mmCIF file of C-alpha atoms and ligand atoms in Angstrom:
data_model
loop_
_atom_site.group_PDB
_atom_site.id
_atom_site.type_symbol
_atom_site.label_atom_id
_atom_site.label_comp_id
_atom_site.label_asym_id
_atom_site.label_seq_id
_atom_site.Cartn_x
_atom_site.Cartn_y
_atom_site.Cartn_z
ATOM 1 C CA UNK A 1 16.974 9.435 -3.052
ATOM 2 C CA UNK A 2 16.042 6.363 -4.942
ATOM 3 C CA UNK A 3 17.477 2.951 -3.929
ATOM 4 C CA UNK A 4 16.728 -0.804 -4.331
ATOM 5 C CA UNK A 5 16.717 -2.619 -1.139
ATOM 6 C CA UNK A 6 16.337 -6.827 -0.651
ATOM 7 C CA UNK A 7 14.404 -6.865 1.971
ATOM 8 C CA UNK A 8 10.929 -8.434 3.209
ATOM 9 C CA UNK A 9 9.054 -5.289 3.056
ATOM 10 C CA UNK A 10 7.186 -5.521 6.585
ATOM 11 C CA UNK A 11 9.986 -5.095 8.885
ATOM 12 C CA UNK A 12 10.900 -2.089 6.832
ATOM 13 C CA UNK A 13 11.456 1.370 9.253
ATOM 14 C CA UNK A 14 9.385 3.670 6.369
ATOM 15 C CA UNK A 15 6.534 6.083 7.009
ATOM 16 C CA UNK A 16 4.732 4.638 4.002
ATOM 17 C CA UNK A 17 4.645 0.413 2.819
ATOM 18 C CA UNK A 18 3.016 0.210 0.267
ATOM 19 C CA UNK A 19 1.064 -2.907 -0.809
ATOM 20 C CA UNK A 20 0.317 -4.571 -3.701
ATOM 21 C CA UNK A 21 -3.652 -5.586 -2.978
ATOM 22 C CA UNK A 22 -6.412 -6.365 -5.341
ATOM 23 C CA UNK A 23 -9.659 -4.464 -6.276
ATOM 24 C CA UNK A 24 -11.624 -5.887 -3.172
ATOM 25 C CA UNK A 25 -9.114 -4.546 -0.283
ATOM 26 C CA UNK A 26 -9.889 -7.550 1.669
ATOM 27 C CA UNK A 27 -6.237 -9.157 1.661
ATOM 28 C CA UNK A 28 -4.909 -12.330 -0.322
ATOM 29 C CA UNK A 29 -1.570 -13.873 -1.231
ATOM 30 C CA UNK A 30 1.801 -12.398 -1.793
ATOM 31 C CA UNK A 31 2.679 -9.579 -0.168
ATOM 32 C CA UNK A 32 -0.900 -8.867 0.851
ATOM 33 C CA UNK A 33 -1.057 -11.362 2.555
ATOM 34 C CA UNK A 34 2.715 -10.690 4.399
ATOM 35 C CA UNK A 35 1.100 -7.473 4.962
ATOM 36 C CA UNK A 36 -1.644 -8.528 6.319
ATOM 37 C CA UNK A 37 -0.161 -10.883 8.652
ATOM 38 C CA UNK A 38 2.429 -8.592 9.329
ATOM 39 C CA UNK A 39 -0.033 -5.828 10.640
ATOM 40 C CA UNK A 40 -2.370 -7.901 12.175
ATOM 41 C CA UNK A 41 -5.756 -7.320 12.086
ATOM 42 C CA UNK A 42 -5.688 -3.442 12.640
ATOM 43 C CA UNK A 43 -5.243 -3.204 8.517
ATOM 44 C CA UNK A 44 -8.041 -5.379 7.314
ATOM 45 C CA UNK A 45 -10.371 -3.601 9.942
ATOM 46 C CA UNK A 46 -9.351 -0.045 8.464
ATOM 47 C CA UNK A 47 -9.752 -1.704 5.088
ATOM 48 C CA UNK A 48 -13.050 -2.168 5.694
ATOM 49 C CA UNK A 49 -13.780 0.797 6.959
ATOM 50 C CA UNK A 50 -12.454 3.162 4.246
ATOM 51 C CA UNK A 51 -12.905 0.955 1.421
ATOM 52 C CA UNK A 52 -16.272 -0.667 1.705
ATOM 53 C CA UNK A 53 -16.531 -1.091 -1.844
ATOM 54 C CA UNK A 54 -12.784 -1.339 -2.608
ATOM 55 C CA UNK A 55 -10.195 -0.082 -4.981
ATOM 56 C CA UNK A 56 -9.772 0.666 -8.626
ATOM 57 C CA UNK A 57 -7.296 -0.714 -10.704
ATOM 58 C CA UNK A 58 -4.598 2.195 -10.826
ATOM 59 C CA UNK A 59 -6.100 4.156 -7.942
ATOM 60 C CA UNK A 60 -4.414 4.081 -3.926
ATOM 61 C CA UNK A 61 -5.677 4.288 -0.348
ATOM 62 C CA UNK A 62 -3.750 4.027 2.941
ATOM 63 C CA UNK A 63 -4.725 2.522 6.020
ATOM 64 C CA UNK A 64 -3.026 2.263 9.475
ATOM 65 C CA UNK A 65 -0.013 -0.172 9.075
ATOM 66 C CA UNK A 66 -1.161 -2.014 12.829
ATOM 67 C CA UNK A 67 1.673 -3.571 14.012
ATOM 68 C CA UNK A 68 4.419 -2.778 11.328
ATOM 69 C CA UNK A 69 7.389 -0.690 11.802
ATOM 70 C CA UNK A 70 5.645 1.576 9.215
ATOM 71 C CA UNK A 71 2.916 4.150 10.210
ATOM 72 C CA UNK A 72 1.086 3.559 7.086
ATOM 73 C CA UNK A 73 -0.155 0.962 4.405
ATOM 74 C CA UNK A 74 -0.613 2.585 1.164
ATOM 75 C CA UNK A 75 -2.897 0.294 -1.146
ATOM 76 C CA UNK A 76 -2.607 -0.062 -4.608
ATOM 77 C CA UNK A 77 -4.083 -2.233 -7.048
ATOM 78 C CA UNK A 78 -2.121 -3.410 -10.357
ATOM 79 C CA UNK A 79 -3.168 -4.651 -13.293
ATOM 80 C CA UNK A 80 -3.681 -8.229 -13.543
ATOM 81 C CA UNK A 81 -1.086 -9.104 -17.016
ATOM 82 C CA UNK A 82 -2.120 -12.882 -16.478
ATOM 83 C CA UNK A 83 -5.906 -11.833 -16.984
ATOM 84 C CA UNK A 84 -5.822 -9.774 -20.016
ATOM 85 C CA UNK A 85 -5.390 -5.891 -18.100
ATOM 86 C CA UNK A 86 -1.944 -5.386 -20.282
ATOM 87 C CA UNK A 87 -2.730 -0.936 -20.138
ATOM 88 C CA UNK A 88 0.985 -0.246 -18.434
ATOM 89 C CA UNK A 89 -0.526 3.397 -17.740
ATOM 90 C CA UNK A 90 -2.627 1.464 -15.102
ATOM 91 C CA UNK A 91 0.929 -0.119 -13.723
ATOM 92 C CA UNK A 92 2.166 3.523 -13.745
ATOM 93 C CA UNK A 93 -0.375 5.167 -12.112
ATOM 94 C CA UNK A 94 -0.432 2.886 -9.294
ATOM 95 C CA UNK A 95 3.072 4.233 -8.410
ATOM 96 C CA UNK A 96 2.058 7.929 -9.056
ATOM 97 C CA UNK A 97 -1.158 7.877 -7.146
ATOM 98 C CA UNK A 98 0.771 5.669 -4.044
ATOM 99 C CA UNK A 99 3.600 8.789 -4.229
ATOM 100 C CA UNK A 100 0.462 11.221 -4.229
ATOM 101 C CA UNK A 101 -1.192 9.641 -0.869
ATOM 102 C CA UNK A 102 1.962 9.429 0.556
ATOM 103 C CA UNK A 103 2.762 13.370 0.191
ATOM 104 C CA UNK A 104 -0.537 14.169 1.540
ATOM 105 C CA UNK A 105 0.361 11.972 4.475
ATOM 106 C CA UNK A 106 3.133 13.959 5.395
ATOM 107 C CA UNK A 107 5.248 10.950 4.598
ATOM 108 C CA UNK A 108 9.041 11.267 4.142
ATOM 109 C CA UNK A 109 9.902 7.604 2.933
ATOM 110 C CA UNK A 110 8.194 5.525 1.251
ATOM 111 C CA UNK A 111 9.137 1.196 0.336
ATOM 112 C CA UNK A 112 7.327 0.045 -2.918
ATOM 113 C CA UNK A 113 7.163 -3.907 -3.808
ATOM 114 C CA UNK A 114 7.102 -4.426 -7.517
ATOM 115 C CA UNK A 115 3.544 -3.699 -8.580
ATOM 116 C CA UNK A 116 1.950 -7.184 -10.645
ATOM 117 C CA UNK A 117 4.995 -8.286 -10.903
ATOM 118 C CA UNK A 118 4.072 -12.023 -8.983
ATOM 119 C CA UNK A 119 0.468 -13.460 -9.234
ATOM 120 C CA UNK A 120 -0.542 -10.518 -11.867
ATOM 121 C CA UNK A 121 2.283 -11.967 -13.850
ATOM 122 C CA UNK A 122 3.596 -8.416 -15.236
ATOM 123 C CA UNK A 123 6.878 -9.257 -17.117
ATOM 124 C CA UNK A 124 9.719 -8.842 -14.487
ATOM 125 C CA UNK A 125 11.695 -6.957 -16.748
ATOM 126 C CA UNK A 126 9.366 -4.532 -17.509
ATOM 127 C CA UNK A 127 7.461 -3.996 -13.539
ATOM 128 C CA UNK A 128 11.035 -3.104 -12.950
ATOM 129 C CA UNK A 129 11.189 -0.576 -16.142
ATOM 130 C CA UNK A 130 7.695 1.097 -14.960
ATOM 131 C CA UNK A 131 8.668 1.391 -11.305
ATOM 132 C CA UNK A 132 12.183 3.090 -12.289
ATOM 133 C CA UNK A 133 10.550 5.549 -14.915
ATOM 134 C CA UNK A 134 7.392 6.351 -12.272
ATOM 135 C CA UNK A 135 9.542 7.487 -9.502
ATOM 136 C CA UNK A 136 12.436 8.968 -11.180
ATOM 137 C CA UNK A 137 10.372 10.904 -13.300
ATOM 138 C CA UNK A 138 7.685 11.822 -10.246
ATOM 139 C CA UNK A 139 7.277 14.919 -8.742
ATOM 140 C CA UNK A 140 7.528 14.473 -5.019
ATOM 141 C CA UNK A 141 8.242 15.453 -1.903
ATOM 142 C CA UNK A 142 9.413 12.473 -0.551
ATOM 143 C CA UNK A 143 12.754 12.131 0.307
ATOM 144 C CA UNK A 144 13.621 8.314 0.482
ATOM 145 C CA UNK A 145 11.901 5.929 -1.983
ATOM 146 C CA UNK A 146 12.933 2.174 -1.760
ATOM 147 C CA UNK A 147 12.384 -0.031 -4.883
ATOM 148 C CA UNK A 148 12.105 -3.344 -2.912
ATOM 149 C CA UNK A 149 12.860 -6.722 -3.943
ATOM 150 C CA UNK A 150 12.269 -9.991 -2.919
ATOM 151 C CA UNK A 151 15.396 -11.817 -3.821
ATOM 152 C CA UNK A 152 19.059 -10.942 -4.871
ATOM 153 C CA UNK A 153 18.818 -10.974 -8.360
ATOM 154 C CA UNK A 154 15.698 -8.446 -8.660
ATOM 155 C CA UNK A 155 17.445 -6.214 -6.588
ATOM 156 C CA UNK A 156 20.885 -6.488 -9.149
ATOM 157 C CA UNK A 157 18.053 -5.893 -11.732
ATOM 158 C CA UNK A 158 16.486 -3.098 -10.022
ATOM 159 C CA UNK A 159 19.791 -0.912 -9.844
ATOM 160 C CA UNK A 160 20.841 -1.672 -12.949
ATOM 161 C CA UNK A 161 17.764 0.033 -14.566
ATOM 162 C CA UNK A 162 17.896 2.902 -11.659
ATOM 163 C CA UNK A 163 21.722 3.475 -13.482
ATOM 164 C CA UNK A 164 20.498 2.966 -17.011
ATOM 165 C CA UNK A 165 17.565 4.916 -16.075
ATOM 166 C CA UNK A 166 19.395 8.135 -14.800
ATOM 167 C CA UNK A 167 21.513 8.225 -17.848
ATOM 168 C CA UNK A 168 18.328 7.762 -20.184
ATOM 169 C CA UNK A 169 16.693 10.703 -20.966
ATOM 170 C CA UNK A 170 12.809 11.094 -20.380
ATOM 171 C CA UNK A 171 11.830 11.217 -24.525
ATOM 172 C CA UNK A 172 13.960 7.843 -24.936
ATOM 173 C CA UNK A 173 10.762 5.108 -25.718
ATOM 174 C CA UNK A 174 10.658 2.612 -22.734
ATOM 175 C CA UNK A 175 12.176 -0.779 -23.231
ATOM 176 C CA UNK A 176 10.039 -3.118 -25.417
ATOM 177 C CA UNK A 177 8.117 -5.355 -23.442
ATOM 178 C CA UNK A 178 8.076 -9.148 -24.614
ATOM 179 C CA UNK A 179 4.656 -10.941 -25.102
ATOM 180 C CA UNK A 180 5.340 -13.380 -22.753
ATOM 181 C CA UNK A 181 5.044 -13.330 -18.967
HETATM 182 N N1 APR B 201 8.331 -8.192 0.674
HETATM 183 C C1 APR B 201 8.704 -7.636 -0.511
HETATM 184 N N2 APR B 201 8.291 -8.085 -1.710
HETATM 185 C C2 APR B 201 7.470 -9.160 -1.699
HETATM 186 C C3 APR B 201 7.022 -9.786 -0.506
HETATM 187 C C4 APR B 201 7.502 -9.253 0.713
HETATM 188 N N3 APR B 201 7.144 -9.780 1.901
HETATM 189 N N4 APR B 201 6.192 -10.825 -0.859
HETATM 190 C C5 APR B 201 6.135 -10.841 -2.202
HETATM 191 N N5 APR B 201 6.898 -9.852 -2.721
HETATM 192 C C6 APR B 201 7.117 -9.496 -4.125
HETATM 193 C C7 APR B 201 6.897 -10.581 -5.147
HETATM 194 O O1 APR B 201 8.071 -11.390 -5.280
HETATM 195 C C8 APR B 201 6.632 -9.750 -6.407
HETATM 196 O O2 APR B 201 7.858 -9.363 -7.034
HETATM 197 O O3 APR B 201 6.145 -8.512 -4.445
HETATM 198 C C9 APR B 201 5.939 -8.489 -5.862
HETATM 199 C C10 APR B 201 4.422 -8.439 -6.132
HETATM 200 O O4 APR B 201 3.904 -9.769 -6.078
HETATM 201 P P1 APR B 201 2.436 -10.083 -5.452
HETATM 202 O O5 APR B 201 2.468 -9.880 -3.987
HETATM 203 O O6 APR B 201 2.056 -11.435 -5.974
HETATM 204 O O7 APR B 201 1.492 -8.953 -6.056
HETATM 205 P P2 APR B 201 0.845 -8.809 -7.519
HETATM 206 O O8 APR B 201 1.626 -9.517 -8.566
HETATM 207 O O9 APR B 201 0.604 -7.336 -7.672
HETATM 208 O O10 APR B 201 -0.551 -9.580 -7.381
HETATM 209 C C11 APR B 201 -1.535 -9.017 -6.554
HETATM 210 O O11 APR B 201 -1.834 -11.115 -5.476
HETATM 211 O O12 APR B 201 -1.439 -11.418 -3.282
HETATM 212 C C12 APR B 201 -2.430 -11.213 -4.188
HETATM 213 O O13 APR B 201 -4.151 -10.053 -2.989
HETATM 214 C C13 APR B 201 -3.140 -9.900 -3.956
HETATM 215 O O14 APR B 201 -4.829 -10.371 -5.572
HETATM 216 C C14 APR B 201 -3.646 -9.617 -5.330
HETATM 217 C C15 APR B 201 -2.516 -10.124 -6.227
#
């Protein structure tokens, strides 16, 4: 089951949140940082600890989600649009590798935030396009996967394309993505 929730993605009741970091797993703005404060210190200390060197673009690691409803943080690190890393198979495989740590978790739900889609400055539009196609078109276990969004209108955006996107078969070319932010 695929929904799209409006929600502050810490006090969600998931196995899995998963987090939109940066390559140096060390926290930041956005929802790392909500994260972060979220959990408390517990998830920057197992950041550390697995990820002494950090995190690839594209790749994902979980952590202990500390104090969260959640029993685990999975990490992910999108492409930055605003600095140049436009490759949307990076975008894409940060949802595929997040579903992949999440199924070797055991995890049965999962709550994604839209991947570069605030400070990396991914067109809205089209984070919302490569979240849709990546989970609908995933392989996985997991039984409950919440697109989440931060306000009203990205959620009304979010199930629109989860609609479009069940009636759109996989060959159809993705929506073109405008130059600008
Ligand atoms: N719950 C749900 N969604 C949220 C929350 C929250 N508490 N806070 C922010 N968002 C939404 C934003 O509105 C955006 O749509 O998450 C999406 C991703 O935005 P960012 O958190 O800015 O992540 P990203 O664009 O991937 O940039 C990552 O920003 O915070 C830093 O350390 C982070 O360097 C990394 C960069």
């Amino acid at each position: 089951m695929i929904t799209a929730v409006h929600a502050d993605i810490t006090t969600l009741d998931v196995d899995v949140v998963v987090n939109a970091a940066n390559r140096a797993m060390r926290g930041g703005g956005g929802v790392d940082g909500a994260i972060h404060r979220a959990g408390g210190p517990a998830v920057l200390a197992d950041c550390v600890r697995r990820f002494p060197h950090g995190l690839a673009t594209g790749d994902a690691g979980w952590t202990t989600a500390g104090k969260m409803p959640a029993r685990w943080v999975v990490h992910t690190v999108g492409p930055n649009y605003g600095a140049g890393e436009t490759d949307r198979g990076l975008l894409v495989s940060c949802y595929r590798r997040s579903l992949e740590v999440a199924e070797n978790l055991g995890a049965r739900s999962i709550a994604f935030p839209l991947i570069s889609a605030g400070v990396y400055r991914w067109p809205r539009a089209d984070a919302i396009a490569v979240a849709v196609e990546s989970v609908m078109s995933a392989a996985t276990s997991l039984e409950d996967i919440r697109l989440v969004a931060y306000d009203a209108a990205t959620q009304s955006a979010i199930e629109a394309e989860l609609s479009a996107g069940s009636s759109r078969s996989p060959e159809d070319p993705p929506p073109a993505t405008t130059g600008s932010p």
